[in-house]
mmCIF file of C-alpha atoms in Angstrom:
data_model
loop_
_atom_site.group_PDB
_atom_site.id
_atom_site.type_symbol
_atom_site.label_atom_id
_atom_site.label_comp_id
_atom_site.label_asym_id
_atom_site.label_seq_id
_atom_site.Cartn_x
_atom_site.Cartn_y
_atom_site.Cartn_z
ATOM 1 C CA UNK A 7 142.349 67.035 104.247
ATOM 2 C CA UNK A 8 139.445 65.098 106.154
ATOM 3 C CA UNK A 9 136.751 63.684 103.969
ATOM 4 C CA UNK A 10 133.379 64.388 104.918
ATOM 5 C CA UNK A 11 131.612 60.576 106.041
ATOM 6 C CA UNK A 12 127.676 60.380 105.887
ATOM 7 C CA UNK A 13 126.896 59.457 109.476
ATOM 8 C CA UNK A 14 126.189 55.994 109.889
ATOM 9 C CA UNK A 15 123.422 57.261 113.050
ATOM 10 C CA UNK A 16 120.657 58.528 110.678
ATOM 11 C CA UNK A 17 120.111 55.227 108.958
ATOM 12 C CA UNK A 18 117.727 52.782 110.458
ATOM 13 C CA UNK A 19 119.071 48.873 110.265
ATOM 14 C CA UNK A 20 119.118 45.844 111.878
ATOM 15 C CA UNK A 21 121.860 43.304 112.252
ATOM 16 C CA UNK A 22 122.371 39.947 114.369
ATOM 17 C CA UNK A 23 125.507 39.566 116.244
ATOM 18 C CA UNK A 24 126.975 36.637 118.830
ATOM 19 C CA UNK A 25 128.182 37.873 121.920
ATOM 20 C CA UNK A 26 131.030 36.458 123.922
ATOM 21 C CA UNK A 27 129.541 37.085 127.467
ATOM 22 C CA UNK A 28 132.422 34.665 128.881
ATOM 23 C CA UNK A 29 135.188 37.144 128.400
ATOM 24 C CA UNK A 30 133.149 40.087 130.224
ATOM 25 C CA UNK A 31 131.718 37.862 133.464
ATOM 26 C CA UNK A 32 135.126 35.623 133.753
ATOM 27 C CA UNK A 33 136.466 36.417 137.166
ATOM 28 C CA UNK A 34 132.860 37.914 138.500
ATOM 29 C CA UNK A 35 131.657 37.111 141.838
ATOM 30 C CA UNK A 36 128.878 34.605 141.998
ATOM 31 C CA UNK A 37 126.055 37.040 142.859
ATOM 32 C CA UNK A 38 127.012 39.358 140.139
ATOM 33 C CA UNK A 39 127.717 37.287 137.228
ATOM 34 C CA UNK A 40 124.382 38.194 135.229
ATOM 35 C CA UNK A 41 123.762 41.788 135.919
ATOM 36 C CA UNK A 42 127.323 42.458 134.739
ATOM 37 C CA UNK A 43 126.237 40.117 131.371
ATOM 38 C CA UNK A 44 123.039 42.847 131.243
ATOM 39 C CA UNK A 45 125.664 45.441 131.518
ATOM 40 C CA UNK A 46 128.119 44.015 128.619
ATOM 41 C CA UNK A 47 125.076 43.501 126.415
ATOM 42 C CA UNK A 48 124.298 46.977 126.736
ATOM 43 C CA UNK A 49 128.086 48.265 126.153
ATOM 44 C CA UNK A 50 127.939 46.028 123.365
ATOM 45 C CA UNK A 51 124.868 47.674 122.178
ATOM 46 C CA UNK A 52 125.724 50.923 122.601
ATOM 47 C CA UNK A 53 129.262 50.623 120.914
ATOM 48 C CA UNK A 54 128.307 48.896 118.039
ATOM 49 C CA UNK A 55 125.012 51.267 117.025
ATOM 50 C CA UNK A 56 126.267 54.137 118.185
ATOM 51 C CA UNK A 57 122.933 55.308 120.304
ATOM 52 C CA UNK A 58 123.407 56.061 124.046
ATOM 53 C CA UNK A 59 119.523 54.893 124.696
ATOM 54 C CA UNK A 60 119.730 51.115 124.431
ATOM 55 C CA UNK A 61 116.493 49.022 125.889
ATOM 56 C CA UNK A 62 116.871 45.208 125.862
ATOM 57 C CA UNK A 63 113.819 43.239 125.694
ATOM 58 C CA UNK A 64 112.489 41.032 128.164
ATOM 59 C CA UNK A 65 112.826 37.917 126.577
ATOM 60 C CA UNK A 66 116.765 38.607 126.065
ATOM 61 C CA UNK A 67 116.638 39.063 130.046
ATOM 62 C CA UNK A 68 115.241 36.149 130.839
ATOM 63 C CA UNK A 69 117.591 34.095 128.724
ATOM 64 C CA UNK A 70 120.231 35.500 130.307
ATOM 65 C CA UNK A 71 118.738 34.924 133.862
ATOM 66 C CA UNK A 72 117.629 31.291 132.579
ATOM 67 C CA UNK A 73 119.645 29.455 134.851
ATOM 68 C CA UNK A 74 120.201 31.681 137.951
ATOM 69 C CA UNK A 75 122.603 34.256 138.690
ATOM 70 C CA UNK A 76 125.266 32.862 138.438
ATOM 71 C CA UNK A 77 125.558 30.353 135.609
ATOM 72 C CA UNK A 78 125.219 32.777 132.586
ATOM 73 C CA UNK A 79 125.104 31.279 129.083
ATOM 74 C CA UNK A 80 128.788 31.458 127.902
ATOM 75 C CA UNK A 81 127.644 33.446 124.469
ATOM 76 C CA UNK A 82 124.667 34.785 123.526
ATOM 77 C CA UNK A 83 123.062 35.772 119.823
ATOM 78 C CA UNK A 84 121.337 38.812 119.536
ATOM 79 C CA UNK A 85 119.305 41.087 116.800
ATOM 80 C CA UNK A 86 120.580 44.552 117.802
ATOM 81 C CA UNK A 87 117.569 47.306 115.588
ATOM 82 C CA UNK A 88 118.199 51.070 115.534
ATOM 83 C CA UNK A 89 114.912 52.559 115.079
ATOM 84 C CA UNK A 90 114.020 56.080 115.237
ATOM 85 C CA UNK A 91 112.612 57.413 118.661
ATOM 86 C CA UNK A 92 108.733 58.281 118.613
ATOM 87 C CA UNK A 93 108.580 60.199 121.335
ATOM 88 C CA UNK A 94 109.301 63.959 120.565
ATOM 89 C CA UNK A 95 110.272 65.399 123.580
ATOM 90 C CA UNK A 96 113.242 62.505 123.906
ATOM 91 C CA UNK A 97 116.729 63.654 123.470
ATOM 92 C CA UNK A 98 117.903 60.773 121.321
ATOM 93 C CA UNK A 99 116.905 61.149 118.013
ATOM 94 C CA UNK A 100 117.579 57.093 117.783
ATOM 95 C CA UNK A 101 117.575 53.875 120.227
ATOM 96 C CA UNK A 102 118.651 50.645 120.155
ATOM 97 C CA UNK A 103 116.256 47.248 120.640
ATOM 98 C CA UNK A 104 117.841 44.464 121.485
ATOM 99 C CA UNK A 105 116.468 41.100 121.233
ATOM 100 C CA UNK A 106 117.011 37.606 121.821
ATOM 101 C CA UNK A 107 117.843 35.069 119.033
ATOM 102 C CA UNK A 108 117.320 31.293 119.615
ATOM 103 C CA UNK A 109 119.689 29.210 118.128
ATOM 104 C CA UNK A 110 120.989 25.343 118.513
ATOM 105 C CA UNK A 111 124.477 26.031 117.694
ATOM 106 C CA UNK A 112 127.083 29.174 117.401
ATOM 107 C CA UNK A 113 129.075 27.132 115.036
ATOM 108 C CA UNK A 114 130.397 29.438 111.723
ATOM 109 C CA UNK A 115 127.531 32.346 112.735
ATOM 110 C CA UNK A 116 128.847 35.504 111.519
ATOM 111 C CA UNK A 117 127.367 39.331 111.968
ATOM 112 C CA UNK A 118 124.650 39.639 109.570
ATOM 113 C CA UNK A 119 122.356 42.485 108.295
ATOM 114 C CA UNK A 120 118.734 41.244 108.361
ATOM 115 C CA UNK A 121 116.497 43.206 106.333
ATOM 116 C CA UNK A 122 113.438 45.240 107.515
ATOM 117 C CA UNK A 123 110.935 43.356 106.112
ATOM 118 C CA UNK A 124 109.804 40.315 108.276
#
């Protein structure tokens, strides 16, 4: 018999993660190397929350788009928040923020919950 889980949606939380945007642009055209990293950032997003409304902040977008179009940064750390929705007539009770987080090396970073107080 299936045990009844507490849905992980309703909770708010934030949590920083390291993408590998090498393995989703390898073999990409030139021209469309970092729109399809905005797209895997999104997926990414979107999979690991679980919220279908996922808005990346503009400071993420231009460090993706630092160096052109086509030489995207080969991984990427970002703080991925779900926060509830304010506005009431939205559909999605939740969305995701995702920002950018600066680092000087990826070396031994690991998915980490940061707390809601900062």
């Amino acid at each position: 018999m299936p045990t009844k889980r507490k849905s992980a949606l309703k909770e708010v939380v934030t949590r920083e993660y390291t993408i590998h945007l090498h393995k989703h642009i390898h073999g990409i055209g030139f021209k469309k190397r970092a729109p399809r990293a905005i797209k895997a950032i999104r997926q990414f997003a979107e999979k690991q929350m679980g919220t279908s409304d996922v808005r990346i902040d503009t400071k993420l977008n231009k460090a993706v788009w630092a160096k052109g179009i086509r030489n995207v940064p080969y991984r990427i750390r970002v703080k991925l928040s779900r926060k509830r929705n304010e506005d009431e007539e939205s559909v999605n009770k939740l969305y995701t923020l995702v920002t950018h987080v600066v680092v000087t090396s990826f070396k031994g970073l690991e998915t980490k919950v940061v707390d809601m107080q900062e």
